[in-house]
Short mmCIF file of C-alpha atoms in Angstrom, two decimals:
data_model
loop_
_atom_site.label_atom_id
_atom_site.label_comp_id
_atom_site.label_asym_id
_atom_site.label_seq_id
_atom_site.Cartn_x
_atom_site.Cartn_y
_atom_site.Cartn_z
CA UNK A 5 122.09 118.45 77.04
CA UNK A 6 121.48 116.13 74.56
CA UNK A 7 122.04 119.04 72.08
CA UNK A 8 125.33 120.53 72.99
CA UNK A 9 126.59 118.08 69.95
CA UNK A 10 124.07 120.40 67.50
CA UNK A 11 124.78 123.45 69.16
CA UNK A 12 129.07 122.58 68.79
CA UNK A 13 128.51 122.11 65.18
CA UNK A 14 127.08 125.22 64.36
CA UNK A 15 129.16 126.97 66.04
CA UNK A 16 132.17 125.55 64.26
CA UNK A 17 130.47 126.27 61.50
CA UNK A 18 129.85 129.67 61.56
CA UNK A 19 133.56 130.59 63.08
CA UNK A 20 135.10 129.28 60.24
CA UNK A 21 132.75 131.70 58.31
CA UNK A 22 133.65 134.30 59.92
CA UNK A 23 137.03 134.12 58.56
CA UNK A 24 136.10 133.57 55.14
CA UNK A 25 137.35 137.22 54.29
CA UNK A 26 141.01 136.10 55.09
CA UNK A 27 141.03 133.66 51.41
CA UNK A 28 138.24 135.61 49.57
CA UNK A 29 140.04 139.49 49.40
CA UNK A 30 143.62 138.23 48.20
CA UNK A 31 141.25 137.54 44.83
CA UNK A 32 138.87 140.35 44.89
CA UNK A 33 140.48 141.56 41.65
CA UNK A 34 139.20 138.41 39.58
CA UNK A 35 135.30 138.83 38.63
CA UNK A 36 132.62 137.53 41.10
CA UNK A 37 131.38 135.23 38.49
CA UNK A 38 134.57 133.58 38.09
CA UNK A 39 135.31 132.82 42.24
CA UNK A 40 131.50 131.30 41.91
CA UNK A 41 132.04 129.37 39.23
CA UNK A 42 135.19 127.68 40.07
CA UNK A 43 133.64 127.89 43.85
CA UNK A 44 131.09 125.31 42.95
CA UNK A 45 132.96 123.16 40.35
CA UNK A 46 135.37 122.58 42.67
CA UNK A 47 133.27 121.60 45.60
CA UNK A 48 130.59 119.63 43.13
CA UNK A 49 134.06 117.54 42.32
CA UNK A 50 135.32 116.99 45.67
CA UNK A 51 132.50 115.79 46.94
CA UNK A 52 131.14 113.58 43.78
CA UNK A 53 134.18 111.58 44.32
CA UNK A 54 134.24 111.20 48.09
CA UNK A 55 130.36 110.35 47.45
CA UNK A 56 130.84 107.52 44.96
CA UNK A 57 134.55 106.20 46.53
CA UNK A 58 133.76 106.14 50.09
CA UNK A 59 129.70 106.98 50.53
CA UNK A 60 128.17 104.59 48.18
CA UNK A 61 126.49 102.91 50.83
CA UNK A 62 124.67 105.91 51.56
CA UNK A 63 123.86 106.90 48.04
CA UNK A 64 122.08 103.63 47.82
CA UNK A 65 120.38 104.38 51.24
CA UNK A 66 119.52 107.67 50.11
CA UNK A 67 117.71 106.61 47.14
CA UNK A 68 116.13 103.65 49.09
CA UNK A 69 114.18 106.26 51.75
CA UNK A 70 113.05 108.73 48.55
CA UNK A 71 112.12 105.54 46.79
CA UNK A 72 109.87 104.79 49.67
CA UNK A 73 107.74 108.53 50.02
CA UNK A 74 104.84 108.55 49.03
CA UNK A 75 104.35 110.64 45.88
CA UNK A 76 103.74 113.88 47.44
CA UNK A 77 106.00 113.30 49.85
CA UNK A 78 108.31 113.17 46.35
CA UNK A 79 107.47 115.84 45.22
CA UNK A 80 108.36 118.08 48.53
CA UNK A 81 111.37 116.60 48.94
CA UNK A 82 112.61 117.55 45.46
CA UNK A 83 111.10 120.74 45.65
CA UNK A 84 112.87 121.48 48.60
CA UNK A 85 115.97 119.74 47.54
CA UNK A 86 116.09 122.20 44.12
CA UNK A 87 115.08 125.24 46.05
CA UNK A 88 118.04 124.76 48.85
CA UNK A 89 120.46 124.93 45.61
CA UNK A 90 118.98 127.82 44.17
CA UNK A 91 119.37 129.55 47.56
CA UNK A 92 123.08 128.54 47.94
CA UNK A 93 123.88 129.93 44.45
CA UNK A 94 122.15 133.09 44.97
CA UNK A 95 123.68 133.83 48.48
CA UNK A 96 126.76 132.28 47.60
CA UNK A 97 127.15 135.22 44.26
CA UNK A 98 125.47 138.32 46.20
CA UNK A 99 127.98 137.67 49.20
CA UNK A 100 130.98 137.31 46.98
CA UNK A 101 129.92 140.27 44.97
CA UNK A 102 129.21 142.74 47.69
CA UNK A 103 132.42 141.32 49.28
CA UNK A 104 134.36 142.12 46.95
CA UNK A 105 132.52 145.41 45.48
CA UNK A 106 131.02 146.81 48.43
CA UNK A 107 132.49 146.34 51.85
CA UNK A 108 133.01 143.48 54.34
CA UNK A 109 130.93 145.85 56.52
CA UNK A 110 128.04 145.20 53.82
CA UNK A 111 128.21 141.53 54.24
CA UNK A 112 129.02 141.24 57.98
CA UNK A 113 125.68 143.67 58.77
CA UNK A 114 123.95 140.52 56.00
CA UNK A 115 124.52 137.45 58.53
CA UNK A 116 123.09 139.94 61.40
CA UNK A 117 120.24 140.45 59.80
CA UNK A 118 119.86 137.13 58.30
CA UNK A 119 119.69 135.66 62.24
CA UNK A 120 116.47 138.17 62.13
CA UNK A 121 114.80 136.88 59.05
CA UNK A 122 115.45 133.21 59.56
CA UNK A 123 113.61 133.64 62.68
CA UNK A 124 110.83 135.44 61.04
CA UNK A 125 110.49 132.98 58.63
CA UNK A 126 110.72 129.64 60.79
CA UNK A 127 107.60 131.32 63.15
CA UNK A 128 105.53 132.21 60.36
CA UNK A 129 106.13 129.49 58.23
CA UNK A 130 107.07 126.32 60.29
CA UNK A 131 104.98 127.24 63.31
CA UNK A 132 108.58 127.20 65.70
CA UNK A 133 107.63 128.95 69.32
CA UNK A 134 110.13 131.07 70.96
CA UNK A 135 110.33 132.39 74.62
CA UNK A 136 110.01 135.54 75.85
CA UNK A 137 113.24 135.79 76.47
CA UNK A 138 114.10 134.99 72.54
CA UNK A 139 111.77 137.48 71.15
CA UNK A 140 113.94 139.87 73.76
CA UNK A 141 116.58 138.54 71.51
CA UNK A 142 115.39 139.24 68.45
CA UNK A 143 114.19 143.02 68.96
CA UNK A 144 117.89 143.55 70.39
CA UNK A 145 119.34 142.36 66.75
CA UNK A 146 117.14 144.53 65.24
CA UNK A 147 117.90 147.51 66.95
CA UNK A 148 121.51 146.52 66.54
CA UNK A 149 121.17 146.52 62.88
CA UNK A 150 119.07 149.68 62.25
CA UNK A 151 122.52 151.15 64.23
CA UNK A 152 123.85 149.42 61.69
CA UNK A 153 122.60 150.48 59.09
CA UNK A 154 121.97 154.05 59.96
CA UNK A 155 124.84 155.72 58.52
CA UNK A 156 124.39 153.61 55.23
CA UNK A 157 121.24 152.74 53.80
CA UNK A 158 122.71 150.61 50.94
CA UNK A 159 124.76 148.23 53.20
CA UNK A 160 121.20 147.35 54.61
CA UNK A 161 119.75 146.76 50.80
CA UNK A 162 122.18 144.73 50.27
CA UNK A 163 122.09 142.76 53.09
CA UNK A 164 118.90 141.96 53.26
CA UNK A 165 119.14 140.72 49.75
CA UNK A 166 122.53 138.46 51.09
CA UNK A 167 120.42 137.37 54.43
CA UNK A 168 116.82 136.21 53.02
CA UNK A 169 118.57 133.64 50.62
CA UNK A 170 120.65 132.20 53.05
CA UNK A 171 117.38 132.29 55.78
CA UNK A 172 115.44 130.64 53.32
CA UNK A 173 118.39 127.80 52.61
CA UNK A 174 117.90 127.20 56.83
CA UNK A 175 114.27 127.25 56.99
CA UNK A 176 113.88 124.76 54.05
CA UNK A 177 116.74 122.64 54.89
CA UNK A 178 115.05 121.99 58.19
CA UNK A 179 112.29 120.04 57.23
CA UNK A 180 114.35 118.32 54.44
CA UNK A 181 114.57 115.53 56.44
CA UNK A 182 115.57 111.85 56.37
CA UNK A 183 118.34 112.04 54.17
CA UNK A 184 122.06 111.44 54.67
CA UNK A 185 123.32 114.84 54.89
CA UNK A 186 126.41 114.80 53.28
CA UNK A 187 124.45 113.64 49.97
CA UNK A 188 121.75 116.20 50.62
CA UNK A 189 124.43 118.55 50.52
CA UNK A 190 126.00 116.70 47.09
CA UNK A 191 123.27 117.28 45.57
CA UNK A 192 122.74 120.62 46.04
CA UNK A 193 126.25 122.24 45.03
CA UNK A 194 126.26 119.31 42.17
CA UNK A 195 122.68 120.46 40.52
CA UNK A 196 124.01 124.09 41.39
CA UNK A 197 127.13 123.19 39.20
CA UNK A 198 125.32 122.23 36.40
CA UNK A 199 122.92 125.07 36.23
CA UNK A 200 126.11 127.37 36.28
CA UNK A 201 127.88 124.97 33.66
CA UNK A 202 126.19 126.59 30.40
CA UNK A 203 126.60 129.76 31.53
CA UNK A 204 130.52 129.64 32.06
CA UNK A 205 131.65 130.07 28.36
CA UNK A 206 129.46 133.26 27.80
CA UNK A 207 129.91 135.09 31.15
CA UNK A 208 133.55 133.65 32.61
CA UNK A 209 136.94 135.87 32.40
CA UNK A 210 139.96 134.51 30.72
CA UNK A 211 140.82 131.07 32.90
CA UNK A 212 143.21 132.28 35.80
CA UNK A 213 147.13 130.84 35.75
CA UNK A 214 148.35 132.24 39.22
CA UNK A 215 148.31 129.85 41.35
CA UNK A 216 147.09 131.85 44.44
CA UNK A 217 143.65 131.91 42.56
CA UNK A 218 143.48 128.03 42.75
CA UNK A 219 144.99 127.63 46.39
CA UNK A 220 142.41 130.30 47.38
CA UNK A 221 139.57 128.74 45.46
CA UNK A 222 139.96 124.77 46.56
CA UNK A 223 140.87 126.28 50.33
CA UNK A 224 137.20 127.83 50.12
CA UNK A 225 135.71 124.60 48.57
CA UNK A 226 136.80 122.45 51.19
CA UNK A 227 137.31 124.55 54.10
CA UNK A 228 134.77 127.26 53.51
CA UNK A 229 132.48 125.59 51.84
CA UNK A 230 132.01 121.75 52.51
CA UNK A 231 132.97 121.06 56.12
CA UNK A 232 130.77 124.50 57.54
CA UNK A 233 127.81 123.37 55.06
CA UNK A 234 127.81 119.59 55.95
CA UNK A 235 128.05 121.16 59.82
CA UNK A 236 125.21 123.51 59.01
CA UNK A 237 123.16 120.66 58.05
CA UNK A 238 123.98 118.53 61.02
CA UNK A 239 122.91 121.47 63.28
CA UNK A 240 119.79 121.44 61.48
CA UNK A 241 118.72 118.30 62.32
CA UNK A 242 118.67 118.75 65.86
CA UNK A 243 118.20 122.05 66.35
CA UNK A 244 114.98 124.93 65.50
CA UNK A 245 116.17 126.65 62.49
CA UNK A 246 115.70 129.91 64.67
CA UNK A 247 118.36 128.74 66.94
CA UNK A 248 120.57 128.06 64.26
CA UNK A 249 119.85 131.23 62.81
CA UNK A 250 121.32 133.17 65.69
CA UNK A 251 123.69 131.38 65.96
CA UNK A 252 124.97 132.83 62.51
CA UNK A 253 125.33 135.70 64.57
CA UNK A 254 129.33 134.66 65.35
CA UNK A 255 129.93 135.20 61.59
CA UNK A 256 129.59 138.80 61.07
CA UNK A 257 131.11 139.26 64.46
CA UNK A 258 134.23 138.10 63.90
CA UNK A 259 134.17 139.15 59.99
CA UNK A 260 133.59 143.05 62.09
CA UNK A 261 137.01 142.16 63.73
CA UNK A 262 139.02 141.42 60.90
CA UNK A 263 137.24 144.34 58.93
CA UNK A 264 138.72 146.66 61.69
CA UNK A 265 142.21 145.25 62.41
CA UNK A 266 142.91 143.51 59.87
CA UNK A 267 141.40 145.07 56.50
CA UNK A 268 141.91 149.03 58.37
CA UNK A 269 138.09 149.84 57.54
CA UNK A 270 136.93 153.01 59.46
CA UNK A 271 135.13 151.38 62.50
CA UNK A 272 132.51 154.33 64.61
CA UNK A 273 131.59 153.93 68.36
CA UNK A 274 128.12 153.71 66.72
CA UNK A 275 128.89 149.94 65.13
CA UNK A 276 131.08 149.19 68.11
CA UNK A 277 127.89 149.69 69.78
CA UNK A 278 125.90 147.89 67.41
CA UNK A 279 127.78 144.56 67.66
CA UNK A 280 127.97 144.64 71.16
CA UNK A 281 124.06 144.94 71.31
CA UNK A 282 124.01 141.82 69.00
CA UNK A 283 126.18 139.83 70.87
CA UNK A 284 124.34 140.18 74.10
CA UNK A 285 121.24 139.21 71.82
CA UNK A 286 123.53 135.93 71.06
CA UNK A 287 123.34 135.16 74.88
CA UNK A 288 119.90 136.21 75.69
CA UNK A 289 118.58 134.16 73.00
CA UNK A 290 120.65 130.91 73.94
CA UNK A 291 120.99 131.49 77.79
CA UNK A 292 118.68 128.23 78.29
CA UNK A 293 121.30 126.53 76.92
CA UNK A 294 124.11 128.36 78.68
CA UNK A 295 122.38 127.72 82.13
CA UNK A 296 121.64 123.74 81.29
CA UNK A 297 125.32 123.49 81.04
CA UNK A 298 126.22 125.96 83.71
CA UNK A 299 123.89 123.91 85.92
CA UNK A 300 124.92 120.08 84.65
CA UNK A 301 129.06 121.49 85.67
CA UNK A 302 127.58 122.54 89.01
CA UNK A 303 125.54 119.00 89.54
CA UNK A 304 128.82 117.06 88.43
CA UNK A 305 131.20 119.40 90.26
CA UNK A 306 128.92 118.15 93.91
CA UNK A 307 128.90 114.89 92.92
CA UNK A 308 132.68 114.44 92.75
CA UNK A 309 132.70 115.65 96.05
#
């Protein structure tokens, strides 16, 4: 039980997400390029200044424990540290992109099949065992998403593409540990602003003036962007990064809503099967959790008697 706190946090997380499409298609006419770039400046600025006004303690903290690796210990921690960025940016530009020039469907079939990689990747590569009943999990979200992606083949290119950065950005971010998370994640979107900072005069639009671009852009910096990120993270310390992972399932699910009744994009029984396939996959996969707390209400509910 001592994990429901992870497990809350994650999902927060990933609800929010899954209404990301609400602030991102009133823009969809302004390049890609542009939403990222004033995406990351914004948030690198936000949270530079709550860093240095109100987390300077943990800065100093921060530096203390890298101070004290050892120096390959150093060297991992800044390799992983500089790889988590590069995976934000690049998931962070293919989603917007296909968002905007593909379909919602494209990225909402992306965060079901990123639940499959990150899995993948966190048994191959950091040794995490899963039940029986979790690998039943797992072959139901793949056979959800070859529904998926049976009707279009690109959709599934694409989100693969969209799903193995943001797998990779779990998988590494859950041995990056240690650190103060909230700096962790400063330093990520901060490095990930300067990287994009030579690039802006040669590849950004004419600088926006309506003001719905800028209400849209800091609304996804803080509440698309920071608060589900710095959640993300805090999931990631208690929880397996495969658990997390499917977890992401509750994006796509409710993005799949608000593409239907909300956007009007042509929904078939064939996806409504799909998602419904995927969501029992969601259950399956967590149901040791779901019982613990089915069984802890049932233990309290006698005692009161």
């Amino acid at each position: 039980m001592k994990t429901t706190k992870y497990y809350t946090a994650a999902i927060t997380a990933y609800t929010v997400w899954g209404f990301f499409s609400l602030v991102l298609r009133p823009i969809h006419d302004y390049q890609s390029i542009d939403i990222l770039f004033f995406r990351v400046f914004s948030c690198s600025i936000l949270m530079l200044l709550i860093a240095f006004l109100f987390r300077r303690s943990k800065i100093k903290e921060t530096v203390g424990v890298f101070k004290a690796l050892s120096s390959s210990e150093k060297k991992k921690a800044i390799l992983l540290n500089i790889g988590g960025s590069f995976f934000l940016m690049a998931n962070w530009f293919t989603f917007i992109y296909v968002m905007n020039h593909v379909s919602v469907k494209a990225t909402s079939l992306a965060y079901l099949v990123c639940p499959i990689l990150t899995t993948l990747l966190a048994y191959f590569l950091l040794k995490e065992k899963l039940a029986k009943t979790q690998w039943l999990a797992v072959g139901l979200s793949i056979l959800g998403c070859l529904l998926l992606s049976y009707a279009d083949i690109m959709d599934m290119f694409f989100s693969i593409i969209i799903g193995l950065t943001y797998a990779s950005y779990l998988v590494s971010q859950r041995i990056n540990k240690g650190f103060d998370k909230f700096i962790v994640l400063t330093f990520h979107i901060t490095l990930a602003a300067l990287v994009l900072l030579p690039f802006y005069p040669a590849y950004s639009g004419p600088v926006p003036t309506e003001f719905k671009f800028y209400f849209c852009i800091e609304t996804i910096a803080i509440a698309f962007t920071i608060i589900p990120l710095f959640l993300n993270l805090y999931a990631l310390s208690g929880l397996p990064s495969s658990t997390v992972g499917m977890l992401l399932n509750i994006n796509p699910m409710i993005a799949f809503m608000l593409a239907a009744f909300v956007f009007n994009e042509q929904i078939s029984t064939l996806q409504i099967a799909a998602y419904s396939i995927i969501f029992i996959a969601v259950l399956v996969f967590n149901s040791h959790h779901i019982f613990a707390i089915k069984q802890k209400y049932i233990l309290s509910s006698k005692d009161s008697q």
